[in-house]
Amino acid sequence: MHLSEILTHLGEWREQYFGAVAPPVIQSSNFAFRTLDEFRQAFTDELKYPVYTRGNNPTVEILRAKLAALEGAEDALVFSSGSAAVASAVLAHVHAGAHVVCVQSPYSWTHSLMTRFLPRFGVSHTFVDGCDLNAIERAIQPNTTLLYLESPNSLTFELQDLAACAALARSRGIVTCADNSYCSPLFQNPIALGIDLVVHSGTKYLNGHSDVVCGVLCSRREVIYKVFESELMTLGAIISPHDAALILRGLRTVELRVQRSHDSACRIAAWLEQHPKVERVLYPWLPSFPQYELAQRQMRGAGGLFSVYLRASDIAQVENFLHRLQRFLLAVSWGGYESLVLPMAGFYHIPGRANSSRPWNLVRFYIGLEDPNWLMEDLAQALQAI
Ligand SMILES: *Cc1c(COP(=O)(O)O)cnc(C)c1O
């Protein structure tokens, strides 16, 4: 289906909503039936029919249809956060005594799920270097049920060869799950490469306006039903109809936004790479990136996120650089209009944070939708602090 068809028409059922051009916000917790027969019918399938908004809400259903199509999946579920989507996808595929093989530097709360949460229920894990397929294969145990991937990750951007990982896991009867937040569905579709489950933090590009936290899970229909009936309905981490409508608004422009971020980030990353105060730039779309060829093979773009090792002699120089930046906001997350900077030095004094061991001269940038020349002017003057 054409991307424009998905973003404008798919799932909108306008004839039910007075021809509304914008998707309607059905802000109702429950739905009434005209007859007992209709009521009984709806109860046979609470994902399909609106009975109660924890199960099905018409605004959320429009969003599910579009997100599934964007990922080339049969169906999708939407959650109240990316972390809820990750946790639900993982919990649905483990049991007491099971083992997960997971990439070694996943998103911090995915790391916490593996190390602090799952062990309470008798689920063990092995972290592996996802760049090395042999290491993944060696980590597989007889009780491994899930291979958890994040390609690229959102700080140093290591990739996994998704098609090779999917083939390996399938040959051992292991389910694969990939966090695709970095690329968005615009630039990578893991399901087409054989991955079973795709999760997103919809907080990032899908919403794209820094005002909603949400998560997405895409998969085959029977997997979606299984997760719906257990994790989604039981844990209840649903998105509100109003937030779903905001994501639908964000999706109308997702193609323009992600492409603009990508184009600006390519320019700025290439310029920074040549700058004397910069030691190294990590960005999968730069030819200097260690896995550049794999990125070109399985991704269609890289978006607005890259990291820089500053050529600073001490942490004070990094801090001066950060204080001089005027046009980047000092903030976590990414995917909105506003360009952001996230320094590892900022976590340096918080013991136990997954990223407190990162090099202090590593700084992550998110390039938003502002004029890239205007952003480069700011970077140029701030780099003089080093
Ligand atoms: C932000 C993020 C998450 C978590 O999503 P939330 O919406 O913040 O819960 C998971 N994975 C990646 C790669 C992320 O960037």
Coordinates of C-alpha atoms and ligand atoms in Angstrom, one line a residue:
M1 CA 0.0 0.0 0.0
H2 CA 1.2 3.5 -0.8
L3 CA 2.6 5.4 2.2
S4 CA 0.2 8.3 1.3
E5 CA -2.7 6.0 1.3
I6 CA -1.8 4.7 4.8
L7 CA -1.3 8.1 6.2
T8 CA -4.4 9.7 4.7
H9 CA -7.1 7.1 4.4
L10 CA -6.3 3.7 5.9
G11 CA -8.6 2.8 8.8
E12 CA -10.3 6.2 8.9
W13 CA -13.9 4.9 8.1
R14 CA -15.0 8.5 7.6
E15 CA -18.6 7.5 6.7
Q16 CA -19.1 6.5 10.4
Y17 CA -17.9 9.9 11.6
F18 CA -19.8 12.5 9.6
G19 CA -17.1 12.6 6.9
A20 CA -14.7 14.0 9.5
V21 CA -11.4 14.8 7.7
A22 CA -9.4 14.6 10.9
P23 CA -9.6 11.4 12.8
P24 CA -12.3 11.6 15.6
V25 CA -11.4 11.5 19.3
I26 CA -13.8 9.0 20.8
Q27 CA -13.4 10.0 24.4
S28 CA -15.5 7.3 26.0
S29 CA -14.6 4.6 28.5
N30 CA -17.4 2.2 27.5
F31 CA -19.8 1.6 24.6
A32 CA -23.6 0.8 24.7
F33 CA -25.4 -1.8 22.7
R34 CA -28.9 -1.7 21.2
T35 CA -29.6 -5.4 21.8
L36 CA -28.5 -8.2 24.0
D37 CA -27.4 -10.1 20.8
E38 CA -25.1 -7.3 19.8
F39 CA -23.7 -7.1 23.3
R40 CA -23.0 -10.9 23.3
Q41 CA -21.5 -10.7 19.8
A42 CA -19.1 -7.9 20.9
F43 CA -18.0 -9.9 24.0
T44 CA -16.7 -12.7 21.7
D45 CA -13.9 -10.4 20.6
E46 CA -12.9 -7.4 22.7
L47 CA -10.0 -6.4 20.4
K48 CA -12.3 -6.2 17.4
Y49 CA -15.4 -4.6 18.9
P50 CA -15.6 -1.5 21.2
V51 CA -16.9 -2.7 24.5
Y52 CA -14.5 -1.0 26.9
T53 CA -11.7 1.3 26.1
R54 CA -9.0 -0.8 27.8
G55 CA -9.7 -3.3 25.0
N56 CA -10.9 -1.5 21.9
N57 CA -11.4 2.2 21.3
P58 CA -12.3 3.4 17.8
T59 CA -9.6 6.2 17.8
V60 CA -6.9 3.8 18.9
E61 CA -8.2 1.3 16.3
I62 CA -7.5 3.8 13.5
L63 CA -4.0 4.2 14.8
R64 CA -3.4 0.5 15.1
A65 CA -4.4 0.0 11.4
K66 CA -2.0 2.7 10.3
L67 CA 0.9 1.5 12.4
A68 CA 0.6 -2.1 11.3
A69 CA 0.6 -1.0 7.7
L70 CA 3.6 1.2 8.2
E71 CA 5.6 -1.8 9.5
G72 CA 4.2 -4.2 7.0
A73 CA 2.6 -6.2 9.9
E74 CA -0.7 -7.9 10.1
D75 CA -1.7 -6.1 13.2
A76 CA -0.5 -3.7 15.9
L77 CA -1.1 -2.8 19.6
V78 CA -0.6 0.6 21.1
F79 CA 0.6 1.1 24.7
S80 CA 1.0 3.9 27.1
S81 CA 4.8 4.0 26.6
G82 CA 7.5 2.3 24.6
S83 CA 8.7 0.6 27.7
A84 CA 5.2 -0.9 28.2
A85 CA 5.4 -2.2 24.6
V86 CA 8.8 -3.7 25.2
A87 CA 7.9 -5.3 28.5
S88 CA 4.7 -6.8 27.1
A89 CA 6.4 -8.2 24.0
V90 CA 9.1 -9.8 26.2
L91 CA 6.7 -11.1 29.0
A92 CA 4.5 -12.7 26.4
H93 CA 7.4 -14.9 25.2
V94 CA 9.1 -16.0 28.5
H95 CA 8.1 -18.3 31.4
A96 CA 9.8 -19.3 34.6
G97 CA 12.9 -21.2 33.6
A98 CA 13.2 -19.5 30.2
H99 CA 16.3 -17.6 28.9
V100 CA 16.6 -14.5 26.8
V101 CA 19.5 -13.6 24.5
C102 CA 19.6 -9.8 24.4
V103 CA 21.9 -7.2 22.7
Q104 CA 24.4 -5.9 25.2
S105 CA 23.4 -2.2 25.3
P106 CA 19.7 -2.0 24.9
Y107 CA 17.6 1.0 26.0
S108 CA 18.2 1.6 29.7
W109 CA 14.8 0.4 30.9
T110 CA 15.0 -2.7 28.6
H111 CA 18.3 -3.4 30.3
S112 CA 16.5 -3.0 33.7
L113 CA 13.7 -5.4 32.5
M114 CA 16.4 -8.0 31.8
T115 CA 18.6 -7.5 34.9
R116 CA 16.2 -6.5 37.7
F117 CA 12.6 -7.5 36.7
L118 CA 12.7 -10.8 34.8
P119 CA 15.1 -12.6 37.4
R120 CA 12.3 -12.2 40.0
F121 CA 10.2 -14.6 37.9
G122 CA 13.0 -17.1 37.1
V123 CA 13.8 -15.8 33.7
S124 CA 17.6 -15.5 32.9
H125 CA 19.3 -13.6 30.2
T126 CA 22.7 -13.3 28.4
F127 CA 23.8 -10.0 26.9
V128 CA 25.8 -10.4 23.7
D129 CA 27.6 -8.2 21.2
G130 CA 24.9 -8.0 18.5
C131 CA 27.4 -7.1 15.8
D132 CA 28.7 -10.7 16.1
L133 CA 26.3 -13.4 14.8
N134 CA 28.6 -16.1 16.2
A135 CA 28.4 -14.6 19.7
I136 CA 24.6 -14.6 19.4
E137 CA 24.6 -18.3 18.4
R138 CA 27.0 -19.2 21.2
A139 CA 24.7 -17.5 23.7
I140 CA 21.7 -19.7 22.8
Q141 CA 20.8 -22.3 25.4
P142 CA 18.3 -25.1 25.2
N143 CA 15.8 -23.0 27.2
T144 CA 16.2 -19.8 25.1
T145 CA 12.8 -18.6 24.0
L146 CA 13.5 -15.1 22.8
L147 CA 16.2 -13.2 20.9
Y148 CA 15.9 -9.5 21.7
L149 CA 17.4 -7.0 19.3
E150 CA 17.7 -3.2 19.0
S151 CA 19.1 -2.2 15.6
P152 CA 20.6 0.4 15.8
N153 CA 20.6 1.3 19.4
S154 CA 20.0 4.9 20.3
L155 CA 23.4 5.9 21.7
T156 CA 26.3 4.2 19.8
F157 CA 24.1 2.7 17.1
E158 CA 25.5 -0.8 16.8
L159 CA 23.5 -2.8 14.3
Q160 CA 22.5 -6.4 14.0
D161 CA 22.2 -8.2 10.7
L162 CA 18.4 -8.6 11.1
A163 CA 17.8 -11.2 8.3
A164 CA 20.7 -13.4 9.6
C165 CA 19.5 -13.1 13.2
A166 CA 15.9 -14.0 12.2
A167 CA 17.1 -17.0 10.2
L168 CA 19.3 -18.3 13.0
A169 CA 16.5 -17.9 15.6
R170 CA 13.9 -19.5 13.4
S171 CA 16.1 -22.5 12.9
R172 CA 16.2 -23.0 16.7
G173 CA 12.5 -22.2 17.3
I174 CA 13.3 -18.9 19.0
V175 CA 11.1 -15.9 18.7
T176 CA 12.8 -12.6 17.6
C177 CA 11.8 -9.1 18.8
A178 CA 13.4 -5.9 17.4
D179 CA 13.2 -2.4 18.8
N180 CA 12.9 -0.2 15.7
S181 CA 12.6 3.2 17.4
Y182 CA 15.8 4.6 15.9
C183 CA 14.9 4.1 12.3
S184 CA 11.1 4.4 12.5
P185 CA 9.0 2.4 10.0
L186 CA 10.0 4.9 7.3
F187 CA 13.6 3.7 7.2
Q188 CA 13.5 0.1 8.3
N189 CA 11.0 -2.8 8.4
P190 CA 12.3 -5.7 10.4
I191 CA 9.3 -7.9 9.7
A192 CA 10.2 -7.9 6.0
L193 CA 13.6 -9.3 7.1
G194 CA 12.0 -12.2 9.0
I195 CA 11.7 -10.7 12.5
D196 CA 8.6 -11.8 14.5
L197 CA 7.9 -8.8 16.7
V198 CA 8.7 -5.1 16.2
V199 CA 8.5 -2.6 19.1
H200 CA 8.6 1.2 19.0
S201 CA 8.8 4.0 21.3
G202 CA 6.0 6.0 19.6
T203 CA 7.2 8.9 21.8
K204 CA 9.9 9.6 19.3
Y205 CA 9.3 10.0 15.5
L206 CA 5.8 8.6 15.3
N207 CA 4.3 11.2 17.5
G208 CA 7.0 13.7 16.7
H209 CA 5.9 16.7 18.7
S210 CA 7.5 16.0 22.2
D211 CA 4.0 15.9 23.8
V212 CA 3.0 12.3 24.1
V213 CA 4.6 9.1 25.6
C214 CA 3.4 6.0 23.7
G215 CA 4.6 2.5 22.5
V216 CA 3.8 0.2 19.7
L217 CA 4.0 -3.5 19.0
C218 CA 3.6 -5.0 15.5
S219 CA 3.4 -8.7 14.6
R220 CA 1.3 -11.4 13.1
R221 CA -2.4 -11.4 14.0
E222 CA -2.3 -14.5 16.4
V223 CA 0.7 -13.0 18.3
I224 CA -1.1 -9.7 18.6
Y225 CA -4.2 -11.5 20.0
K226 CA -2.0 -13.4 22.5
V227 CA -0.4 -10.2 23.8
F228 CA -3.7 -8.4 23.8
E229 CA -5.4 -11.1 25.9
S230 CA -2.6 -11.5 28.4
E231 CA -0.3 -8.5 28.8
L232 CA -2.3 -5.7 27.4
M233 CA -5.7 -6.5 29.1
T234 CA -4.1 -7.7 32.3
L235 CA -1.4 -5.0 32.8
G236 CA -3.7 -2.4 31.2
A237 CA -0.9 -0.1 29.9
I238 CA -3.1 1.4 27.2
I239 CA -3.0 4.8 25.4
S240 CA -5.8 7.3 26.0
P241 CA -8.0 8.1 23.0
H242 CA -6.8 11.7 23.2
D243 CA -3.2 10.8 23.0
A244 CA -3.9 8.3 20.2
A245 CA -5.5 11.2 18.2
L246 CA -2.3 13.3 18.8
I247 CA -0.2 10.4 17.4
L248 CA -2.6 10.3 14.4
R249 CA -2.0 14.0 13.9
G250 CA 1.8 13.4 14.1
L251 CA 1.7 10.6 11.6
R252 CA 0.2 12.8 8.9
T253 CA 3.7 14.5 8.6
V254 CA 5.9 11.6 9.7
E255 CA 7.4 11.2 6.2
L256 CA 8.3 14.9 5.9
R257 CA 9.7 15.2 9.5
V258 CA 11.9 12.0 9.5
Q259 CA 13.3 12.9 6.1
R260 CA 14.1 16.4 7.1
S261 CA 15.8 15.2 10.3
H262 CA 17.8 12.7 8.3
D263 CA 18.9 15.2 5.6
S264 CA 20.0 17.8 8.2
A265 CA 21.7 15.1 10.4
C266 CA 23.7 13.8 7.4
R267 CA 25.0 17.3 6.7
I268 CA 25.8 18.2 10.3
A269 CA 27.4 14.9 11.1
A270 CA 29.6 15.1 8.0
W271 CA 30.6 18.7 8.9
L272 CA 31.3 17.7 12.5
E273 CA 33.5 14.8 11.4
Q274 CA 35.9 17.3 9.8
H275 CA 36.0 19.7 12.7
P276 CA 39.3 19.8 14.6
K277 CA 37.5 19.8 18.0
V278 CA 35.8 16.5 17.2
E279 CA 37.5 13.2 17.7
R280 CA 34.9 10.9 16.1
V281 CA 31.3 10.9 14.9
L282 CA 29.1 7.9 15.2
Y283 CA 26.3 7.9 12.7
P284 CA 25.2 4.9 10.6
W285 CA 24.8 6.9 7.5
L286 CA 28.5 8.2 7.4
P287 CA 30.9 6.0 5.3
S288 CA 33.2 6.0 8.3
F289 CA 30.7 4.1 10.5
P290 CA 32.0 0.6 11.2
Q291 CA 28.8 -1.1 10.0
Y292 CA 28.1 1.4 7.2
E293 CA 27.6 -1.4 4.6
L294 CA 25.1 -3.3 6.7
A295 CA 23.2 0.0 7.4
Q296 CA 23.0 0.7 3.7
R297 CA 21.7 -2.8 3.1
Q298 CA 19.0 -3.1 5.7
M299 CA 18.0 0.6 6.3
R300 CA 16.7 3.3 4.0
G301 CA 17.9 6.2 6.1
A302 CA 19.2 6.9 9.6
G303 CA 17.2 9.9 10.9
G304 CA 18.3 12.7 13.2
L305 CA 20.3 10.9 15.9
F306 CA 24.1 10.7 16.1
S307 CA 26.8 10.8 18.8
V308 CA 30.1 12.7 18.9
Y309 CA 33.3 12.1 20.9
L310 CA 34.6 15.6 21.6
R311 CA 38.4 16.2 21.5
A312 CA 38.3 17.6 25.0
S313 CA 41.0 17.4 27.6
D314 CA 38.7 17.2 30.6
I315 CA 35.1 17.1 31.6
A316 CA 35.1 20.9 32.3
Q317 CA 35.7 21.5 28.6
V318 CA 32.7 19.4 27.7
E319 CA 30.6 21.2 30.3
N320 CA 31.7 24.6 28.8
F321 CA 30.8 23.4 25.4
L322 CA 27.3 22.4 26.6
H323 CA 26.8 25.7 28.4
R324 CA 27.6 27.7 25.3
L325 CA 25.1 25.8 23.1
Q326 CA 22.1 28.1 22.7
R327 CA 20.0 26.4 20.1
F328 CA 20.0 22.8 21.4
L329 CA 17.9 21.9 24.4
L330 CA 19.5 19.9 27.1
A331 CA 17.1 17.0 27.3
V332 CA 16.5 13.2 26.9
S333 CA 14.3 11.7 24.2
W334 CA 14.2 12.8 20.5
G335 CA 11.9 12.8 17.5
G336 CA 10.2 16.2 17.9
Y337 CA 10.7 19.6 16.3
E338 CA 13.4 20.7 18.7
S339 CA 17.1 19.8 18.4
L340 CA 18.5 18.2 21.6
V341 CA 21.8 17.4 23.2
L342 CA 22.3 14.6 25.7
P343 CA 25.8 14.5 27.3
M344 CA 27.1 11.3 29.0
A345 CA 28.8 13.7 31.4
G346 CA 25.3 14.5 32.6
F347 CA 25.0 11.0 34.1
Y348 CA 28.4 10.8 35.5
H349 CA 27.5 11.2 39.1
I350 CA 24.5 8.9 39.2
P351 CA 25.7 5.5 40.4
G352 CA 24.0 2.5 38.9
R353 CA 22.6 4.2 35.8
A354 CA 23.1 1.9 32.8
N355 CA 25.0 4.7 31.0
S356 CA 27.1 6.0 34.0
S357 CA 30.0 4.0 32.6
R358 CA 30.0 5.8 29.2
P359 CA 32.9 8.0 28.2
W360 CA 32.5 11.5 29.5
N361 CA 33.4 13.1 26.2
L362 CA 30.5 11.3 24.4
V363 CA 27.6 13.6 23.5
R364 CA 24.5 12.6 21.7
F365 CA 22.7 15.0 19.4
Y366 CA 19.2 14.9 18.0
I367 CA 18.8 17.1 14.9
G368 CA 15.3 18.4 14.7
L369 CA 13.5 20.3 12.1
E370 CA 15.1 23.8 12.5
D371 CA 17.4 25.2 9.7
P372 CA 20.5 23.1 9.7
N373 CA 22.7 26.2 9.0
W374 CA 21.3 27.9 12.1
L375 CA 22.2 24.8 14.1
M376 CA 25.7 24.6 12.7
E377 CA 26.4 28.2 13.6
D378 CA 25.6 27.4 17.2
L379 CA 27.7 24.2 17.2
A380 CA 30.6 26.2 15.7
Q381 CA 30.6 28.9 18.4
A382 CA 30.2 26.4 21.2
L383 CA 33.1 24.2 19.9
Q384 CA 35.4 27.2 20.5
A385 CA 35.0 26.4 24.3
I386 CA 37.2 23.3 23.7
Ligands
LIG1 C1 12.6 5.9 24.3 C2 13.0 4.5 23.9 C3 12.3 3.5 24.5 C4 11.3 3.6 25.6 O1 10.2 4.3 25.2 P1 9.2 5.2 26.1 O2 8.2 5.7 25.2 O3 10.1 6.3 26.7 O4 8.7 4.4 27.2 C5 12.6 2.2 24.1 N1 13.5 1.9 23.2 C6 14.2 3.0 22.6 C7 15.3 2.6 21.6 C8 14.0 4.3 23.0 O5 14.7 5.3 22.4

